[in-house]
Amino acid sequence: MGVITRLKTRLTGGGDGGNGRLIRNLAWMGMSQGVHRIARLGATLVAARMIAPESFGIAAIVLTAHEIMHAISNAAVVPALVQAGREGYERLCRDAYWFNWVVCLGLMVLQMALAPLLAYLYDAPDLTLPLMALALIFPMLPPAAINAARILRSNRLHITARIEMGQSIGEAVGVMLLAAMGAGFWALILPKLIVTPIWTLAYRWCESWRIDERPSTLWSRPLMSFARPMMGVEVVSVLRQQMDYLLVGALFAMDVLGVYFFAFNAGLGISLGLLRAYSTAIFPQLCGDMTSRERLARMHHGMRLFALVAVPAIIAQSLLAPWYVPILFGEAWVERGALPILILICLSALPRILLDSCGQLLRAQGMPGADLKLQIFMTLMLGAGMFAGVPFGINGVAAGILVGISLAALPGYLWTRRLILAQDGRVADAPPPDSPDTPHSTDTPETPHAASTASLSPDRDVQEARP
């Protein structure tokens, strides 16, 4: 009993302070990701039996193109509002509301205009209408984007998690019903459009904030100074997610690309879910009224707590792959060579924990430009690793991903640490971040913080919709 008590005290910090809140946030977001993965698996199993491969291909292109556009709207206002100080915050919310309308309406027009061009480039006329249909999502976002940011800022992640779970279940049910009705690729596209109004209404119901006046300007300097680099961060991140698919598709046969798709989604599906849950939960702990040194120490503490769950899960997933892959997915995938790819891709989640933490720490510190540089560095290292592995085949590409992201982790961390400590002007004499004398500030109900916008977006996990 004493061991259990000591473990509980260590995890919660002996009370209901920041550590206890982090545990609760991790639990809520972990539950949300678990429901999302189960719902997505059920929808995939049904759709795979009722939708032709060609329809999967059309849906994949449509959803990927939409996600690239959506990355801009994700970062337009939410991170700036979440990390902003209290002074002038209400005015910033009003300016951000109208600015988000400008961004989202512009993205809607742009996606509709690009739809015929993409259909021509891919020689697939069926792309035009679904791309235009998904463009209608953008004007549904501004009415609730500020509400979502305020909920995240106030540390009410249980609301975010519940809305995510409802969204995941709604999309999965929609996919299964439309697939059973013979809707083809529309079964993978329409549920996103149908569920978005529910996302909007849910956030407006849970947060009472409403716009009460017109903005003083549509181009607020505090808003733009944070939003511009954050948009760049999101676009670079999305492009990095697509880079390996583009490379494999260009250099190898389509059947090899299909094996890679399967291995990537099966290998990183659970791990990415854990990382998203961790990212959403850790950010409220990284910001607030504290010194840079305290913020860095808090990041280390959060990573240690997350590693207690994530590292064993990732290693177990890799070691058990030879047993569960043939049972769950069939011997055919093993015969096609998916197993080593899956294991290598799965292990690449380990260094991502450190890099994701560094990126979110930079956002919490109010340094989105530095986060953008970190994302570009990660992308370059990942690309270099993949290109170096090309001569060794598809397994070499997977190994290159693991090596590239691993080599990026330590330099990325050291660079981030130096930047963060430099904010206090104490880089030279700063003690180690884990030293016992490092103080920890306590959270307040209104602790401002920066966060990834993935959990606030009604469009998530586009990669899982790929064939």
CSV table of C-alpha atoms in Angstrom, one decimal:
chain,number,residue,atom,x,y,z
A,1,MET,CA,0.0,0.0,0.0
A,2,GLY,CA,2.9,2.3,0.8
A,3,VAL,CA,4.3,1.8,-2.7
A,4,ILE,CA,1.0,2.7,-4.3
A,5,THR,CA,0.7,5.8,-2.1
A,6,ARG,CA,4.3,7.0,-3.0
A,7,LEU,CA,3.6,6.4,-6.7
A,8,LYS,CA,0.4,8.4,-6.6
A,9,THR,CA,2.1,11.2,-4.7
A,10,ARG,CA,4.9,11.3,-7.3
A,11,LEU,CA,2.5,11.4,-10.2
A,12,THR,CA,0.2,14.1,-8.7
A,13,GLY,CA,2.8,16.1,-7.0
A,14,GLY,CA,1.3,15.5,-3.6
A,15,GLY,CA,-1.8,17.5,-4.2
A,16,ASP,CA,-4.1,19.1,-6.8
A,17,GLY,CA,-1.6,21.4,-8.3
A,18,GLY,CA,-0.1,21.5,-11.8
A,19,ASN,CA,1.0,17.9,-11.8
A,20,GLY,CA,-2.5,16.6,-10.8
A,21,ARG,CA,-4.0,18.8,-13.5
A,22,LEU,CA,-1.5,17.4,-16.1
A,23,ILE,CA,-2.5,13.8,-15.1
A,24,ARG,CA,-6.2,14.6,-15.5
A,25,ASN,CA,-5.6,16.4,-18.8
A,26,LEU,CA,-3.6,13.4,-20.1
A,27,ALA,CA,-6.3,11.0,-19.0
A,28,TRP,CA,-9.1,13.0,-20.7
A,29,MET,CA,-7.1,13.5,-24.0
A,30,GLY,CA,-5.9,9.8,-23.9
A,31,MET,CA,-9.5,8.7,-23.5
A,32,SER,CA,-10.5,11.0,-26.4
A,33,GLN,CA,-7.7,9.5,-28.6
A,34,GLY,CA,-8.7,6.0,-27.6
A,35,VAL,CA,-12.3,6.5,-28.7
A,36,HIS,CA,-11.2,8.2,-31.9
A,37,ARG,CA,-8.9,5.2,-32.8
A,38,ILE,CA,-11.6,2.7,-32.1
A,39,ALA,CA,-14.2,4.6,-34.0
A,40,ARG,CA,-11.8,5.1,-36.9
A,41,LEU,CA,-10.9,1.3,-36.9
A,42,GLY,CA,-14.6,0.4,-37.1
A,43,ALA,CA,-15.3,2.8,-39.9
A,44,THR,CA,-12.2,1.5,-41.8
A,45,LEU,CA,-13.2,-2.1,-41.5
A,46,VAL,CA,-16.7,-1.4,-42.9
A,47,ALA,CA,-15.5,1.0,-45.6
A,48,ALA,CA,-12.8,-1.4,-46.8
A,49,ARG,CA,-15.4,-4.0,-47.6
A,50,MET,CA,-17.8,-1.8,-49.4
A,51,ILE,CA,-15.8,0.9,-51.1
A,52,ALA,CA,-13.6,0.3,-54.2
A,53,PRO,CA,-9.9,1.1,-54.1
A,54,GLU,CA,-10.4,3.8,-56.7
A,55,SER,CA,-12.9,5.5,-54.4
A,56,PHE,CA,-10.4,5.3,-51.6
A,57,GLY,CA,-7.8,7.0,-53.9
A,58,ILE,CA,-10.2,9.9,-54.7
A,59,ALA,CA,-11.1,10.4,-51.1
A,60,ALA,CA,-7.4,10.4,-50.1
A,61,ILE,CA,-6.5,13.1,-52.6
A,62,VAL,CA,-9.5,15.2,-51.6
A,63,LEU,CA,-8.9,14.9,-47.9
A,64,THR,CA,-5.1,15.6,-48.2
A,65,ALA,CA,-5.6,18.7,-50.3
A,66,HIS,CA,-8.2,20.0,-47.9
A,67,GLU,CA,-5.9,19.3,-44.9
A,68,ILE,CA,-3.1,21.4,-46.5
A,69,MET,CA,-5.5,24.3,-46.8
A,70,HIS,CA,-7.0,23.6,-43.3
A,71,ALA,CA,-3.5,23.9,-41.7
A,72,ILE,CA,-3.6,27.7,-42.3
A,73,SER,CA,-7.0,28.1,-40.6
A,74,ASN,CA,-5.8,25.9,-37.7
A,75,ALA,CA,-3.1,28.4,-36.8
A,76,ALA,CA,-4.8,31.6,-37.7
A,77,VAL,CA,-5.9,32.7,-34.3
A,78,VAL,CA,-6.1,29.9,-31.7
A,79,PRO,CA,-2.4,29.8,-30.7
A,80,ALA,CA,-2.2,33.5,-30.4
A,81,LEU,CA,-5.2,33.7,-28.1
A,82,VAL,CA,-4.2,30.8,-26.0
A,83,GLN,CA,-0.7,32.2,-25.2
A,84,ALA,CA,-1.7,35.9,-25.0
A,85,GLY,CA,-1.4,37.8,-21.7
A,86,ARG,CA,-4.3,39.1,-19.8
A,87,GLU,CA,-3.9,42.8,-20.7
A,88,GLY,CA,-6.0,43.6,-23.8
A,89,TYR,CA,-7.1,40.0,-24.1
A,90,GLU,CA,-10.8,40.7,-24.7
A,91,ARG,CA,-9.9,43.2,-27.5
A,92,LEU,CA,-7.6,40.6,-29.0
A,93,CYS,CA,-10.5,38.1,-29.0
A,94,ARG,CA,-12.7,40.5,-30.9
A,95,ASP,CA,-10.0,41.3,-33.5
A,96,ALA,CA,-9.2,37.6,-33.9
A,97,TYR,CA,-12.9,36.8,-34.5
A,98,TRP,CA,-13.1,39.0,-37.5
A,99,PHE,CA,-9.7,38.2,-38.8
A,100,ASN,CA,-10.6,34.5,-38.7
A,101,TRP,CA,-13.6,35.2,-40.9
A,102,VAL,CA,-11.3,36.9,-43.5
A,103,VAL,CA,-8.9,33.9,-43.4
A,104,CYS,CA,-11.6,31.2,-43.6
A,105,LEU,CA,-13.6,32.9,-46.3
A,106,GLY,CA,-10.4,33.3,-48.3
A,107,LEU,CA,-9.5,29.7,-47.9
A,108,MET,CA,-13.0,28.6,-49.0
A,109,VAL,CA,-12.7,30.6,-52.2
A,110,LEU,CA,-9.2,29.4,-52.8
A,111,GLN,CA,-10.0,25.7,-52.4
A,112,MET,CA,-13.0,26.0,-54.7
A,113,ALA,CA,-10.8,27.8,-57.3
A,114,LEU,CA,-8.1,25.1,-57.1
A,115,ALA,CA,-10.6,22.2,-57.3
A,116,PRO,CA,-10.8,22.1,-61.1
A,117,LEU,CA,-7.0,22.5,-61.4
A,118,LEU,CA,-6.3,19.6,-59.1
A,119,ALA,CA,-8.8,17.5,-61.0
A,120,TYR,CA,-7.0,18.3,-64.2
A,121,LEU,CA,-3.5,17.6,-62.8
A,122,TYR,CA,-4.6,14.2,-61.4
A,123,ASP,CA,-6.7,13.5,-64.4
A,124,ALA,CA,-9.6,12.7,-62.1
A,125,PRO,CA,-12.8,14.8,-62.8
A,126,ASP,CA,-14.4,13.3,-59.7
A,127,LEU,CA,-12.2,15.4,-57.5
A,128,THR,CA,-13.8,18.8,-58.3
A,129,LEU,CA,-17.2,18.4,-56.6
A,130,PRO,CA,-16.0,16.9,-53.3
A,131,LEU,CA,-13.2,19.5,-53.0
A,132,MET,CA,-15.8,22.2,-53.4
A,133,ALA,CA,-18.0,20.5,-50.9
A,134,LEU,CA,-15.3,20.3,-48.2
A,135,ALA,CA,-14.5,24.0,-48.8
A,136,LEU,CA,-17.9,24.7,-47.2
A,137,ILE,CA,-16.3,23.7,-43.9
A,138,PHE,CA,-14.3,26.9,-43.6
A,139,PRO,CA,-17.2,29.3,-43.0
A,140,MET,CA,-18.4,27.0,-40.2
A,141,LEU,CA,-15.2,27.5,-38.2
A,142,PRO,CA,-15.1,31.2,-37.2
A,143,PRO,CA,-18.3,31.2,-35.1
A,144,ALA,CA,-16.7,28.8,-32.6
A,145,ALA,CA,-12.9,29.2,-33.0
A,146,ILE,CA,-12.6,31.9,-30.3
A,147,ASN,CA,-14.8,29.8,-28.0
A,148,ALA,CA,-12.6,26.8,-28.5
A,149,ALA,CA,-9.5,28.8,-27.8
A,150,ARG,CA,-10.9,30.2,-24.6
A,151,ILE,CA,-11.9,26.8,-23.3
A,152,LEU,CA,-8.3,25.5,-24.0
A,153,ARG,CA,-6.8,28.6,-22.4
A,154,SER,CA,-8.9,28.1,-19.2
A,155,ASN,CA,-7.6,24.5,-18.9
A,156,ARG,CA,-11.0,22.9,-19.4
A,157,LEU,CA,-9.6,20.0,-21.5
A,158,HIS,CA,-12.4,17.7,-20.4
A,159,ILE,CA,-14.7,19.8,-22.6
A,160,THR,CA,-12.3,19.5,-25.5
A,161,ALA,CA,-12.0,15.7,-25.0
A,162,ARG,CA,-15.8,15.2,-24.9
A,163,ILE,CA,-16.3,17.2,-28.1
A,164,GLU,CA,-13.6,15.3,-29.8
A,165,MET,CA,-15.1,11.9,-28.8
A,166,GLY,CA,-18.5,13.0,-30.0
A,167,GLN,CA,-17.0,14.1,-33.3
A,168,SER,CA,-15.1,10.9,-33.8
A,169,ILE,CA,-18.1,8.7,-33.1
A,170,GLY,CA,-20.3,10.9,-35.4
A,171,GLU,CA,-17.8,10.7,-38.3
A,172,ALA,CA,-17.4,6.9,-37.9
A,173,VAL,CA,-21.1,6.3,-37.8
A,174,GLY,CA,-21.5,8.5,-40.9
A,175,VAL,CA,-18.8,6.7,-42.8
A,176,MET,CA,-20.4,3.3,-42.0
A,177,LEU,CA,-23.9,4.3,-42.9
A,178,LEU,CA,-23.0,6.0,-46.1
A,179,ALA,CA,-20.7,3.1,-47.1
A,180,ALA,CA,-23.5,0.7,-46.5
A,181,MET,CA,-25.7,2.8,-48.7
A,182,GLY,CA,-23.2,2.6,-51.6
A,183,ALA,CA,-22.1,6.2,-51.5
A,184,GLY,CA,-18.6,5.4,-52.7
A,185,PHE,CA,-15.9,8.0,-52.0
A,186,TRP,CA,-18.6,10.4,-50.6
A,187,ALA,CA,-18.8,8.0,-47.6
A,188,LEU,CA,-15.3,9.2,-46.5
A,189,ILE,CA,-15.9,12.8,-47.3
A,190,LEU,CA,-19.5,13.9,-46.4
A,191,PRO,CA,-19.2,12.9,-42.6
A,192,LYS,CA,-16.6,15.6,-42.1
A,193,LEU,CA,-18.9,18.2,-43.6
A,194,ILE,CA,-21.9,16.9,-41.6
A,195,VAL,CA,-20.1,16.8,-38.3
A,196,THR,CA,-18.6,20.3,-38.5
A,197,PRO,CA,-21.8,22.2,-37.5
A,198,ILE,CA,-22.0,19.9,-34.4
A,199,TRP,CA,-18.4,20.9,-33.5
A,200,THR,CA,-19.3,24.6,-33.9
A,201,LEU,CA,-22.5,24.4,-31.8
A,202,ALA,CA,-20.9,22.3,-29.1
A,203,TYR,CA,-18.1,24.9,-28.5
A,204,ARG,CA,-20.6,27.7,-28.6
A,205,TRP,CA,-22.8,25.9,-26.1
A,206,CYS,CA,-19.9,25.2,-23.7
A,207,GLU,CA,-18.3,28.7,-23.8
A,208,SER,CA,-20.6,31.7,-23.5
A,209,TRP,CA,-18.3,34.2,-25.2
A,210,ARG,CA,-20.0,36.1,-28.1
A,211,ILE,CA,-18.7,38.9,-30.3
A,212,ASP,CA,-20.2,42.2,-29.1
A,213,GLU,CA,-18.7,44.8,-31.4
A,214,ARG,CA,-16.8,45.3,-34.6
A,215,PRO,CA,-13.0,45.2,-34.6
A,216,SER,CA,-10.8,48.2,-34.4
A,217,THR,CA,-8.7,46.6,-37.2
A,218,LEU,CA,-8.6,43.4,-39.1
A,219,TRP,CA,-4.8,43.3,-38.9
A,220,SER,CA,-4.1,43.5,-35.2
A,221,ARG,CA,-0.3,43.7,-34.8
A,222,PRO,CA,-0.1,41.5,-31.7
A,223,LEU,CA,-2.3,38.9,-33.5
A,224,MET,CA,-0.5,39.0,-36.8
A,225,SER,CA,3.0,38.9,-35.1
A,226,PHE,CA,2.1,35.5,-33.7
A,227,ALA,CA,-0.3,34.2,-36.3
A,228,ARG,CA,2.0,34.5,-39.3
A,229,PRO,CA,4.8,32.3,-38.1
A,230,MET,CA,2.2,29.8,-36.6
A,231,MET,CA,0.6,29.5,-40.1
A,232,GLY,CA,4.1,28.7,-41.4
A,233,VAL,CA,4.6,26.1,-38.7
A,234,GLU,CA,1.3,24.3,-39.5
A,235,VAL,CA,2.0,24.4,-43.3
A,236,VAL,CA,5.5,23.0,-42.9
A,237,SER,CA,4.2,20.4,-40.5
A,238,VAL,CA,1.5,19.2,-43.0
A,239,LEU,CA,4.0,19.2,-45.9
A,240,ARG,CA,6.4,17.1,-43.8
A,241,GLN,CA,3.6,14.6,-43.2
A,242,GLN,CA,3.0,14.3,-47.0
A,243,MET,CA,6.7,14.3,-48.0
A,244,ASP,CA,7.4,10.6,-47.4
A,245,TYR,CA,4.2,9.6,-49.3
A,246,LEU,CA,5.2,11.8,-52.3
A,247,LEU,CA,8.7,10.3,-52.3
A,248,VAL,CA,7.6,6.7,-52.1
A,249,GLY,CA,4.9,7.2,-54.7
A,250,ALA,CA,7.3,8.9,-57.1
A,251,LEU,CA,10.2,6.3,-56.8
A,252,PHE,CA,8.4,3.0,-56.2
A,253,ALA,CA,5.6,1.0,-57.6
A,254,MET,CA,2.0,1.6,-56.4
A,255,ASP,CA,1.8,-1.7,-54.6
A,256,VAL,CA,4.9,-0.7,-52.6
A,257,LEU,CA,3.3,2.6,-51.8
A,258,GLY,CA,0.2,0.7,-50.6
A,259,VAL,CA,2.4,-1.4,-48.2
A,260,TYR,CA,4.1,1.8,-47.0
A,261,PHE,CA,0.7,3.5,-46.3
A,262,PHE,CA,-0.5,0.5,-44.3
A,263,ALA,CA,2.8,0.2,-42.3
A,264,PHE,CA,2.9,3.9,-41.5
A,265,ASN,CA,-0.7,4.1,-40.3
A,266,ALA,CA,-0.5,0.9,-38.4
A,267,GLY,CA,2.9,1.7,-36.9
A,268,LEU,CA,2.3,5.3,-35.9
A,269,GLY,CA,-1.5,5.3,-35.4
A,270,ILE,CA,-1.4,4.6,-31.7
A,271,SER,CA,1.8,6.5,-31.1
A,272,LEU,CA,0.5,9.6,-32.8
A,273,GLY,CA,-2.7,9.4,-30.8
A,274,LEU,CA,-0.6,9.3,-27.6
A,275,LEU,CA,1.5,12.3,-28.8
A,276,ARG,CA,-1.6,14.4,-29.6
A,277,ALA,CA,-3.1,13.6,-26.2
A,278,TYR,CA,0.2,14.5,-24.6
A,279,SER,CA,0.6,17.8,-26.6
A,280,THR,CA,-2.8,19.0,-25.7
A,281,ALA,CA,-2.4,18.2,-22.0
A,282,ILE,CA,1.1,19.5,-21.5
A,283,PHE,CA,0.7,23.0,-23.0
A,284,PRO,CA,-1.5,24.4,-20.2
A,285,GLN,CA,1.4,23.5,-17.8
A,286,LEU,CA,4.1,25.3,-19.9
A,287,CYS,CA,2.7,28.8,-19.8
A,288,GLY,CA,1.7,31.3,-17.2
A,289,ASP,CA,3.5,33.6,-14.8
A,290,MET,CA,6.8,31.8,-14.5
A,291,THR,CA,10.4,32.2,-15.6
A,292,SER,CA,11.9,30.6,-18.6
A,293,ARG,CA,13.9,28.2,-16.4
A,294,GLU,CA,10.7,27.1,-14.6
A,295,ARG,CA,9.0,26.6,-17.9
A,296,LEU,CA,11.8,24.4,-19.2
A,297,ALA,CA,11.8,22.4,-15.9
A,298,ARG,CA,8.1,21.9,-16.3
A,299,MET,CA,8.5,20.5,-19.8
A,300,HIS,CA,11.0,18.0,-18.5
A,301,HIS,CA,8.6,16.9,-15.8
A,302,GLY,CA,5.8,16.5,-18.2
A,303,MET,CA,7.9,14.4,-20.6
A,304,ARG,CA,8.9,12.1,-17.7
A,305,LEU,CA,5.3,11.5,-16.8
A,306,PHE,CA,4.3,10.9,-20.4
A,307,ALA,CA,7.3,8.6,-21.0
A,308,LEU,CA,6.1,6.3,-18.2
A,309,VAL,CA,3.2,5.3,-20.5
A,310,ALA,CA,4.3,6.1,-24.0
A,311,VAL,CA,7.8,4.5,-24.1
A,312,PRO,CA,6.7,1.1,-22.9
A,313,ALA,CA,3.7,1.2,-25.2
A,314,ILE,CA,5.8,2.1,-28.3
A,315,ILE,CA,8.4,-0.5,-27.5
A,316,ALA,CA,5.7,-3.2,-26.9
A,317,GLN,CA,4.0,-2.3,-30.1
A,318,SER,CA,7.3,-2.8,-32.0
A,319,LEU,CA,8.3,-6.0,-30.3
A,320,LEU,CA,4.8,-7.6,-30.6
A,321,ALA,CA,4.3,-6.6,-34.3
A,322,PRO,CA,5.4,-10.1,-35.6
A,323,TRP,CA,2.5,-11.6,-33.6
A,324,TYR,CA,-0.4,-9.1,-33.9
A,325,VAL,CA,0.1,-7.9,-37.5
A,326,PRO,CA,-0.8,-11.3,-39.1
A,327,ILE,CA,-3.6,-11.9,-36.7
A,328,LEU,CA,-5.3,-8.5,-37.0
A,329,PHE,CA,-4.4,-7.5,-40.6
A,330,GLY,CA,-3.6,-10.9,-42.2
A,331,GLU,CA,-0.6,-12.8,-43.4
A,332,ALA,CA,-0.7,-11.0,-46.7
A,333,TRP,CA,0.8,-7.9,-45.2
A,334,VAL,CA,3.7,-9.8,-43.7
A,335,GLU,CA,4.4,-11.5,-47.0
A,336,ARG,CA,4.4,-8.1,-48.7
A,337,GLY,CA,7.2,-6.9,-46.4
A,338,ALA,CA,5.2,-4.5,-44.2
A,339,LEU,CA,6.6,-5.8,-40.9
A,340,PRO,CA,10.1,-4.2,-40.9
A,341,ILE,CA,8.6,-0.9,-42.2
A,342,LEU,CA,6.0,-0.9,-39.4
A,343,ILE,CA,8.6,-1.5,-36.7
A,344,LEU,CA,11.0,1.2,-37.9
A,345,ILE,CA,8.2,3.7,-38.4
A,346,CYS,CA,6.8,2.9,-34.9
A,347,LEU,CA,10.2,3.4,-33.2
A,348,SER,CA,10.4,6.8,-34.9
A,349,ALA,CA,7.7,8.0,-32.5
A,350,LEU,CA,10.3,8.0,-29.6
A,351,PRO,CA,12.4,11.0,-30.7
A,352,ARG,CA,9.2,12.7,-31.8
A,353,ILE,CA,8.3,13.0,-28.1
A,354,LEU,CA,11.3,15.3,-27.4
A,355,LEU,CA,10.9,17.3,-30.6
A,356,ASP,CA,7.1,17.8,-30.1
A,357,SER,CA,7.8,19.0,-26.5
A,358,CYS,CA,10.4,21.5,-27.8
A,359,GLY,CA,8.1,22.9,-30.4
A,360,GLN,CA,5.2,23.4,-27.9
A,361,LEU,CA,7.6,24.9,-25.4
A,362,LEU,CA,8.7,27.5,-27.9
A,363,ARG,CA,5.1,28.3,-28.6
A,364,ALA,CA,4.3,28.7,-24.9
A,365,GLN,CA,7.3,31.0,-24.6
A,366,GLY,CA,5.8,33.2,-27.3
A,367,MET,CA,8.4,32.3,-29.9
A,368,PRO,CA,6.5,30.9,-32.9
A,369,GLY,CA,9.3,32.1,-35.3
A,370,ALA,CA,11.7,29.8,-33.4
A,371,ASP,CA,9.2,27.0,-33.6
A,372,LEU,CA,9.0,27.5,-37.4
A,373,LYS,CA,12.8,27.2,-37.6
A,374,LEU,CA,12.6,24.0,-35.6
A,375,GLN,CA,9.9,22.5,-37.9
A,376,ILE,CA,12.0,23.4,-40.9
A,377,PHE,CA,15.1,21.8,-39.4
A,378,MET,CA,13.1,18.6,-38.6
A,379,THR,CA,11.7,18.5,-42.2
A,380,LEU,CA,15.2,18.9,-43.7
A,381,MET,CA,16.6,16.1,-41.4
A,382,LEU,CA,13.7,13.8,-42.2
A,383,GLY,CA,14.1,14.5,-45.9
A,384,ALA,CA,17.8,13.8,-45.8
A,385,GLY,CA,17.3,10.5,-44.0
A,386,MET,CA,14.7,9.4,-46.5
A,387,PHE,CA,16.7,10.3,-49.6
A,388,ALA,CA,19.8,8.5,-48.1
A,389,GLY,CA,17.7,5.4,-47.6
A,390,VAL,CA,16.3,5.3,-51.2
A,391,PRO,CA,19.1,3.2,-52.7
A,392,PHE,CA,18.3,0.5,-50.1
A,393,GLY,CA,14.6,0.2,-51.1
A,394,ILE,CA,11.5,0.9,-49.1
A,395,ASN,CA,13.0,-0.5,-45.9
A,396,GLY,CA,15.9,2.0,-46.4
A,397,VAL,CA,13.4,4.8,-46.6
A,398,ALA,CA,11.7,3.7,-43.3
A,399,ALA,CA,15.1,3.4,-41.7
A,400,GLY,CA,16.0,6.8,-43.0
A,401,ILE,CA,13.0,8.3,-41.3
A,402,LEU,CA,14.0,6.8,-38.0
A,403,VAL,CA,17.6,7.9,-38.3
A,404,GLY,CA,16.7,11.4,-39.6
A,405,ILE,CA,14.2,12.2,-36.8
A,406,SER,CA,16.6,10.7,-34.2
A,407,LEU,CA,19.5,12.8,-35.4
A,408,ALA,CA,17.3,15.9,-35.3
A,409,ALA,CA,16.1,15.3,-31.7
A,410,LEU,CA,19.3,16.2,-29.6
A,411,PRO,CA,20.3,19.3,-31.6
A,412,GLY,CA,16.7,20.4,-31.7
A,413,TYR,CA,16.5,20.1,-27.9
A,414,LEU,CA,19.8,21.8,-27.2
A,415,TRP,CA,19.0,24.7,-29.5
A,416,THR,CA,15.5,25.1,-27.9
A,417,ARG,CA,17.0,24.9,-24.3
A,418,ARG,CA,19.5,27.6,-25.2
A,419,LEU,CA,16.8,29.9,-26.6
A,420,ILE,CA,14.5,29.4,-23.7
A,421,LEU,CA,17.1,30.0,-21.0
A,422,ALA,CA,18.4,33.0,-23.0
A,423,GLN,CA,15.0,34.7,-22.3
A,424,ASP,CA,16.1,35.0,-18.7
A,425,GLY,CA,19.6,36.2,-19.7
A,426,ARG,CA,21.1,33.4,-17.6
A,427,VAL,CA,22.3,30.9,-20.3
A,428,ALA,CA,25.9,30.7,-18.9
A,429,ASP,CA,25.1,30.1,-15.3
A,430,ALA,CA,21.8,28.3,-15.5
A,431,PRO,CA,21.6,25.2,-13.4
A,432,PRO,CA,20.4,21.9,-15.0
A,433,PRO,CA,16.7,22.0,-15.6
A,434,ASP,CA,16.1,19.0,-13.3
A,435,SER,CA,18.0,20.4,-10.3
A,436,PRO,CA,16.1,20.2,-7.0
A,437,ASP,CA,16.2,24.0,-6.5
A,438,THR,CA,14.3,24.7,-9.7
A,439,PRO,CA,11.1,26.3,-8.6
A,440,HIS,CA,7.7,25.4,-10.0
A,441,SER,CA,4.9,27.9,-10.2
A,442,THR,CA,1.4,26.9,-9.5
A,443,ASP,CA,-1.4,27.1,-12.0
A,444,THR,CA,-4.4,29.3,-11.7
A,445,PRO,CA,-7.8,28.8,-13.4
A,446,GLU,CA,-6.9,31.5,-16.0
A,447,THR,CA,-3.4,30.3,-16.8
A,448,PRO,CA,-2.6,31.4,-20.3
A,449,HIS,CA,-0.9,28.8,-22.4
A,450,ALA,CA,-0.1,27.9,-26.0
A,451,ALA,CA,-1.3,24.7,-27.6
A,452,SER,CA,-1.4,22.7,-30.7
A,453,THR,CA,-4.6,23.4,-32.6
A,454,ALA,CA,-5.1,19.8,-33.8
A,455,SER,CA,-7.5,19.0,-31.0
A,456,LEU,CA,-9.6,22.1,-31.8
A,457,SER,CA,-10.0,21.4,-35.4
A,458,PRO,CA,-13.1,19.5,-36.8
A,459,ASP,CA,-10.8,18.0,-39.4
A,460,ARG,CA,-8.3,15.5,-38.0
A,461,ASP,CA,-6.2,12.5,-39.0
A,462,VAL,CA,-6.4,12.9,-42.7
A,463,GLN,CA,-3.7,10.3,-43.1
A,464,GLU,CA,-5.9,7.6,-41.7
A,465,ALA,CA,-8.4,8.1,-44.5
A,466,ARG,CA,-5.8,7.1,-47.0
A,467,PRO,CA,-6.0,3.7,-48.7
